[in-house]
Amino acid sequence: MVMGGALIWLAVVGLLLHAARKQKAPWSEKTAGRLIVWGGVAFPLVVLLALLAYAVWLMPAIRPWLARYAPAPETIEVTGEQFWWRIRYPATDGLPAFETANELRLPIGERVAFSLKAADVIHSFWIPALGGKMDMIPGRTNTLSLLPTKAGVFRAPCAEFCGASHTLMAFSVIVMEQADYAAWRSAQAVGSRAGGGEGEQLFARHGCAGCHGVRGVTPAASLGPDLTLFGQRQTVGAGTLANTAENVARFIRDPAAVKPGAKMPAFDMLPESDIAAIADYLAGLK
């Protein structure tokens, strides 16, 4: 691609220098026509077709006769919703399937397949540090395969305009060593343990469990994100705020003030002490 771009640049600069030189006689109509045909049609057509053919040749899904990838051991289901990410890990190695939200964890050096869906409007799944993007379309399931080769934390935005909080819809991608990843999966499968504290009781009393779930404590999440081990996550509101008790309380109080168009209703009618207790409870789910 760099070589192709350099070739085009040299040709344009050469034409510019040629046009800027002193020339007494004007070009004939025949010469000008040749310049248009060869320089304006044939040259860009050949160069762009060559670059396109090379780009297509690099895409394993389009050249399966050259692909020698082992099949991904598991397929993670990711569903885009306004304006957050529902992530479901399959059952594996004796561990049950489980659901999380807005944070994706992957093992380093192991190919992972993604089943991409959309619950409402078109979204687009994109982890810039790991690979290309793919649209998530209502009523359709697209698949994507990625191979993480470097440990670290990466940001992944929604790459398709999906509403008022499109720019506030992101998720964290944490690529971990395989042993750490296996331990995290085991902890997620087990979930949290009911502690009976004030925050947990208020979480149930004020109807939070009607939309959200905490494995081991409440029924599974139905409408909203699953909050199991929520305190481990790096952000609140799908990449919008850092995960602190203060920001959790702020989001509970008035979600639309943080994320316009959020479907979660405001709970600013609750006493501040109740909001703070619920926020502390969620932040402590580690």
Short mmCIF file of C-alpha atoms in Angstrom, two decimals:
data_model
loop_
_atom_site.label_atom_id
_atom_site.label_comp_id
_atom_site.label_asym_id
_atom_site.label_seq_id
_atom_site.Cartn_x
_atom_site.Cartn_y
_atom_site.Cartn_z
CA MET A 1 0.00 0.00 0.00
CA VAL A 2 2.87 2.39 0.81
CA MET A 3 4.58 1.55 -2.46
CA GLY A 4 1.36 2.10 -4.39
CA GLY A 5 0.77 5.42 -2.65
CA ALA A 6 4.37 6.47 -3.34
CA LEU A 7 3.97 5.62 -7.02
CA ILE A 8 0.83 7.73 -7.28
CA TRP A 9 2.48 10.59 -5.41
CA LEU A 10 5.53 10.56 -7.70
CA ALA A 11 3.30 10.55 -10.76
CA VAL A 12 1.25 13.51 -9.51
CA VAL A 13 4.34 15.51 -8.54
CA GLY A 14 5.92 14.69 -11.91
CA LEU A 15 2.84 15.98 -13.71
CA LEU A 16 2.85 19.10 -11.56
CA LEU A 17 6.49 19.86 -12.40
CA HIS A 18 5.86 19.15 -16.06
CA ALA A 19 2.87 21.51 -16.10
CA ALA A 20 4.83 24.25 -14.32
CA ARG A 21 7.69 24.31 -16.81
CA LYS A 22 7.90 26.99 -19.46
CA GLN A 23 6.18 25.92 -22.63
CA LYS A 24 5.73 28.19 -25.59
CA ALA A 25 3.31 26.17 -27.70
CA PRO A 26 0.02 24.86 -26.29
CA TRP A 27 -0.69 21.15 -26.37
CA SER A 28 -2.72 19.80 -29.19
CA GLU A 29 -6.17 18.40 -28.57
CA LYS A 30 -4.87 14.95 -29.48
CA THR A 31 -2.04 15.12 -26.91
CA ALA A 32 -4.38 16.39 -24.21
CA GLY A 33 -6.79 13.54 -24.97
CA ARG A 34 -3.99 10.99 -24.59
CA LEU A 35 -3.04 12.49 -21.22
CA ILE A 36 -6.63 12.17 -19.99
CA VAL A 37 -7.01 8.59 -21.23
CA TRP A 38 -3.66 7.28 -19.99
CA GLY A 39 -3.09 9.48 -16.94
CA GLY A 40 -6.69 9.98 -15.80
CA VAL A 41 -8.22 6.60 -16.67
CA ALA A 42 -5.73 3.82 -17.41
CA PHE A 43 -3.10 4.61 -14.76
CA PRO A 44 -5.44 4.97 -11.72
CA LEU A 45 -7.53 2.03 -12.91
CA VAL A 46 -4.54 -0.31 -13.07
CA VAL A 47 -2.99 0.92 -9.81
CA LEU A 48 -6.23 0.85 -7.80
CA LEU A 49 -7.21 -2.57 -9.14
CA ALA A 50 -3.77 -3.90 -8.23
CA LEU A 51 -4.03 -2.51 -4.69
CA LEU A 52 -7.57 -3.87 -4.31
CA ALA A 53 -6.51 -7.31 -5.54
CA TYR A 54 -3.62 -7.34 -3.07
CA ALA A 55 -5.88 -6.27 -0.17
CA VAL A 56 -8.40 -8.98 -1.04
CA TRP A 57 -5.61 -11.55 -1.29
CA LEU A 58 -4.62 -10.69 2.30
CA MET A 59 -8.11 -11.48 3.65
CA PRO A 60 -8.18 -15.11 4.88
CA ALA A 61 -11.97 -15.36 4.68
CA ILE A 62 -11.83 -14.61 0.95
CA ARG A 63 -8.82 -16.83 0.19
CA PRO A 64 -9.73 -19.99 2.13
CA TRP A 65 -7.33 -22.09 0.05
CA LEU A 66 -4.47 -20.29 1.82
CA ALA A 67 -6.01 -20.17 5.30
CA ARG A 68 -4.50 -22.73 7.64
CA TYR A 69 -6.01 -21.51 10.89
CA ALA A 70 -7.12 -23.99 13.49
CA PRO A 71 -10.78 -23.51 14.38
CA ALA A 72 -11.43 -21.23 17.33
CA PRO A 73 -11.98 -23.29 20.50
CA GLU A 74 -14.92 -21.14 21.56
CA THR A 75 -17.35 -18.59 20.17
CA ILE A 76 -18.25 -15.55 22.27
CA GLU A 77 -21.62 -13.97 21.52
CA VAL A 78 -21.65 -10.16 21.52
CA THR A 79 -24.89 -8.21 21.11
CA GLY A 80 -24.94 -4.46 20.56
CA GLU A 81 -27.70 -2.56 22.35
CA GLN A 82 -28.44 1.13 22.84
CA PHE A 83 -25.94 1.93 24.28
CA TRP A 84 -24.03 -1.00 25.76
CA TRP A 85 -22.63 -4.44 24.93
CA ARG A 86 -24.14 -7.76 26.05
CA ILE A 87 -21.38 -10.42 26.10
CA ARG A 88 -22.09 -14.13 26.54
CA TYR A 89 -19.36 -16.72 27.04
CA PRO A 90 -20.18 -20.34 26.15
CA ALA A 91 -19.89 -23.32 28.45
CA THR A 92 -16.41 -24.86 28.34
CA ASP A 93 -14.18 -27.22 30.34
CA GLY A 94 -17.00 -28.12 32.71
CA LEU A 95 -17.85 -24.46 33.41
CA PRO A 96 -21.36 -23.20 32.63
CA ALA A 97 -22.11 -20.41 30.17
CA PHE A 98 -22.36 -16.94 31.67
CA GLU A 99 -23.14 -13.38 30.64
CA THR A 100 -21.32 -10.15 31.32
CA ALA A 101 -21.36 -6.66 29.85
CA ASN A 102 -19.14 -3.89 28.49
CA GLU A 103 -15.87 -5.68 29.16
CA LEU A 104 -14.35 -8.42 27.05
CA ARG A 105 -11.56 -10.64 28.35
CA LEU A 106 -9.50 -12.82 26.01
CA PRO A 107 -6.60 -15.26 26.40
CA ILE A 108 -3.35 -14.30 24.72
CA GLY A 109 -2.23 -16.49 21.83
CA GLU A 110 -5.58 -18.22 21.40
CA ARG A 111 -7.90 -17.60 18.46
CA VAL A 112 -11.42 -16.56 19.46
CA ALA A 113 -14.53 -16.42 17.28
CA PHE A 114 -17.29 -13.86 17.82
CA SER A 115 -20.95 -14.20 17.01
CA LEU A 116 -22.11 -10.62 16.43
CA LYS A 117 -25.74 -9.51 16.76
CA ALA A 118 -27.75 -6.33 17.32
CA ALA A 119 -30.85 -5.98 19.47
CA ASP A 120 -32.19 -2.69 18.13
CA VAL A 121 -30.27 -0.73 15.46
CA ILE A 122 -27.06 -1.31 13.49
CA HIS A 123 -23.90 -1.22 15.62
CA SER A 124 -20.35 -2.09 14.61
CA PHE A 125 -17.88 -4.26 16.52
CA TRP A 126 -14.30 -2.99 16.31
CA ILE A 127 -11.19 -3.64 18.39
CA PRO A 128 -8.63 -1.45 16.56
CA ALA A 129 -5.62 -3.03 18.28
CA LEU A 130 -6.64 -6.57 17.31
CA GLY A 131 -8.34 -6.47 13.92
CA GLY A 132 -10.92 -5.11 11.55
CA LYS A 133 -14.49 -4.09 12.22
CA MET A 134 -17.75 -5.84 11.41
CA ASP A 135 -21.32 -4.55 11.47
CA MET A 136 -23.90 -5.93 13.88
CA ILE A 137 -27.26 -5.96 12.09
CA PRO A 138 -30.69 -6.68 13.65
CA GLY A 139 -32.01 -10.04 12.50
CA ARG A 140 -28.62 -11.21 11.24
CA THR A 141 -25.65 -12.96 12.85
CA ASN A 142 -22.17 -12.07 11.57
CA THR A 143 -19.03 -13.90 12.60
CA LEU A 144 -15.51 -12.61 13.17
CA SER A 145 -12.31 -14.34 14.26
CA LEU A 146 -9.42 -12.63 16.09
CA LEU A 147 -6.09 -13.80 17.47
CA PRO A 148 -4.78 -11.67 20.39
CA THR A 149 -0.99 -11.66 20.37
CA LYS A 150 -0.20 -9.01 22.98
CA ALA A 151 -1.34 -8.73 26.58
CA GLY A 152 -2.81 -5.43 27.67
CA VAL A 153 -5.95 -3.32 27.95
CA PHE A 154 -7.47 -1.93 24.76
CA ARG A 155 -10.43 0.33 24.06
CA ALA A 156 -13.04 -0.73 21.52
CA PRO A 157 -15.60 1.81 20.26
CA CYS A 158 -18.84 1.26 18.41
CA ALA A 159 -17.92 2.06 14.80
CA GLU A 160 -21.43 2.72 13.44
CA PHE A 161 -23.62 5.67 14.43
CA CYS A 162 -26.39 4.18 16.56
CA GLY A 163 -28.06 7.08 18.34
CA ALA A 164 -27.57 9.95 20.76
CA SER A 165 -24.89 8.21 22.84
CA HIS A 166 -23.02 6.52 20.00
CA THR A 167 -19.76 8.17 21.07
CA LEU A 168 -20.36 7.00 24.64
CA MET A 169 -20.68 3.33 23.65
CA ALA A 170 -17.38 1.51 24.07
CA PHE A 171 -16.02 -1.53 25.84
CA SER A 172 -12.71 -2.52 27.38
CA VAL A 173 -10.77 -5.47 25.98
CA ILE A 174 -8.38 -7.12 28.44
CA VAL A 175 -5.99 -9.65 26.89
CA MET A 176 -4.67 -11.90 29.66
CA GLU A 177 -2.24 -14.74 30.14
CA GLN A 178 -4.05 -18.04 29.68
CA ALA A 179 -3.78 -19.06 33.34
CA ASP A 180 -5.20 -15.71 34.49
CA TYR A 181 -7.96 -15.97 31.93
CA ALA A 182 -8.91 -19.46 33.12
CA ALA A 183 -9.05 -18.21 36.74
CA TRP A 184 -11.24 -15.26 35.69
CA ARG A 185 -13.64 -17.54 33.84
CA SER A 186 -13.93 -19.81 36.87
CA ALA A 187 -14.70 -16.83 39.12
CA GLN A 188 -17.31 -15.52 36.67
CA ALA A 189 -19.00 -18.90 36.44
CA VAL A 190 -19.28 -19.08 40.23
CA GLY A 191 -20.49 -15.50 40.53
CA SER A 192 -20.98 -13.56 43.74
CA ARG A 193 -22.15 -14.80 47.11
CA ALA A 194 -25.12 -13.29 48.87
CA GLY A 195 -23.87 -11.24 51.79
CA GLY A 196 -27.12 -9.81 53.08
CA GLY A 197 -25.63 -6.34 53.52
CA GLU A 198 -27.56 -3.09 53.30
CA GLY A 199 -26.56 -2.36 49.70
CA GLU A 200 -27.60 -5.83 48.56
CA GLN A 201 -30.97 -5.50 50.30
CA LEU A 202 -31.57 -2.05 48.79
CA PHE A 203 -30.59 -3.39 45.36
CA ALA A 204 -33.44 -5.88 45.62
CA ARG A 205 -35.91 -3.59 47.42
CA HIS A 206 -35.71 -0.79 44.84
CA GLY A 207 -36.22 -3.13 41.88
CA CYS A 208 -32.69 -3.10 40.45
CA ALA A 209 -32.85 -6.89 40.07
CA GLY A 210 -35.85 -6.46 37.76
CA CYS A 211 -33.43 -5.53 34.95
CA HIS A 212 -29.97 -6.44 36.21
CA GLY A 213 -28.63 -9.72 37.52
CA VAL A 214 -25.88 -10.76 39.93
CA ARG A 215 -25.12 -14.47 39.61
CA GLY A 216 -25.46 -16.26 42.91
CA VAL A 217 -27.59 -13.47 44.37
CA THR A 218 -30.44 -12.62 41.96
CA PRO A 219 -32.08 -14.15 38.89
CA ALA A 220 -30.32 -13.67 35.55
CA ALA A 221 -30.31 -10.22 33.94
CA SER A 222 -33.25 -9.62 31.64
CA LEU A 223 -33.29 -6.10 30.19
CA GLY A 224 -30.09 -4.50 31.43
CA PRO A 225 -26.44 -5.48 31.78
CA ASP A 226 -25.43 -8.31 34.07
CA LEU A 227 -23.56 -6.91 37.10
CA THR A 228 -21.78 -10.01 38.39
CA LEU A 229 -18.33 -9.04 39.73
CA PHE A 230 -19.09 -5.50 38.57
CA GLY A 231 -16.34 -4.07 40.76
CA GLN A 232 -13.70 -5.71 38.54
CA ARG A 233 -14.74 -3.70 35.50
CA GLN A 234 -12.80 -0.64 34.52
CA THR A 235 -15.68 1.61 33.50
CA VAL A 236 -19.30 2.53 34.21
CA GLY A 237 -21.83 3.03 31.42
CA ALA A 238 -19.94 1.23 28.62
CA GLY A 239 -16.71 3.18 28.75
CA THR A 240 -18.27 6.48 29.80
CA LEU A 241 -16.95 6.89 33.38
CA ALA A 242 -14.23 5.34 35.51
CA ASN A 243 -15.58 2.62 37.80
CA THR A 244 -15.75 4.32 41.18
CA ALA A 245 -18.51 4.30 43.78
CA GLU A 246 -19.07 8.03 43.16
CA ASN A 247 -19.57 7.50 39.43
CA VAL A 248 -21.82 4.50 40.00
CA ALA A 249 -24.00 6.66 42.28
CA ARG A 250 -24.03 9.41 39.66
CA PHE A 251 -25.21 6.96 37.00
CA ILE A 252 -27.92 5.51 39.26
CA ARG A 253 -29.16 8.98 40.13
CA ASP A 254 -29.66 10.14 36.51
CA PRO A 255 -28.37 7.86 33.71
CA ALA A 256 -29.56 10.17 30.91
CA ALA A 257 -27.45 13.02 32.31
CA VAL A 258 -24.38 10.84 31.84
CA LYS A 259 -25.50 9.04 28.69
CA PRO A 260 -28.27 10.75 26.64
CA GLY A 261 -30.84 8.28 25.38
CA ALA A 262 -30.06 5.64 27.99
CA LYS A 263 -33.10 3.42 28.60
CA MET A 264 -32.44 3.04 32.31
CA PRO A 265 -34.80 5.33 34.28
CA ALA A 266 -33.52 7.89 36.76
CA PHE A 267 -33.62 6.98 40.45
CA ASP A 268 -33.11 10.49 41.79
CA MET A 269 -36.20 10.01 43.95
CA LEU A 270 -34.24 7.65 46.23
CA PRO A 271 -32.56 8.95 49.37
CA GLU A 272 -28.91 9.77 48.80
CA SER A 273 -27.96 7.28 51.51
CA ASP A 274 -29.69 4.47 49.58
CA ILE A 275 -28.00 5.42 46.30
CA ALA A 276 -24.62 5.52 48.02
CA ALA A 277 -25.19 2.13 49.67
CA ILE A 278 -26.15 0.50 46.34
CA ALA A 279 -23.14 2.10 44.62
CA ASP A 280 -20.80 0.84 47.34
CA TYR A 281 -22.32 -2.63 47.05
CA LEU A 282 -21.82 -2.77 43.26
CA ALA A 283 -18.31 -1.36 43.43
CA GLY A 284 -17.46 -4.02 45.99
CA LEU A 285 -18.53 -6.96 43.78
CA LYS A 286 -15.05 -8.26 43.06
#
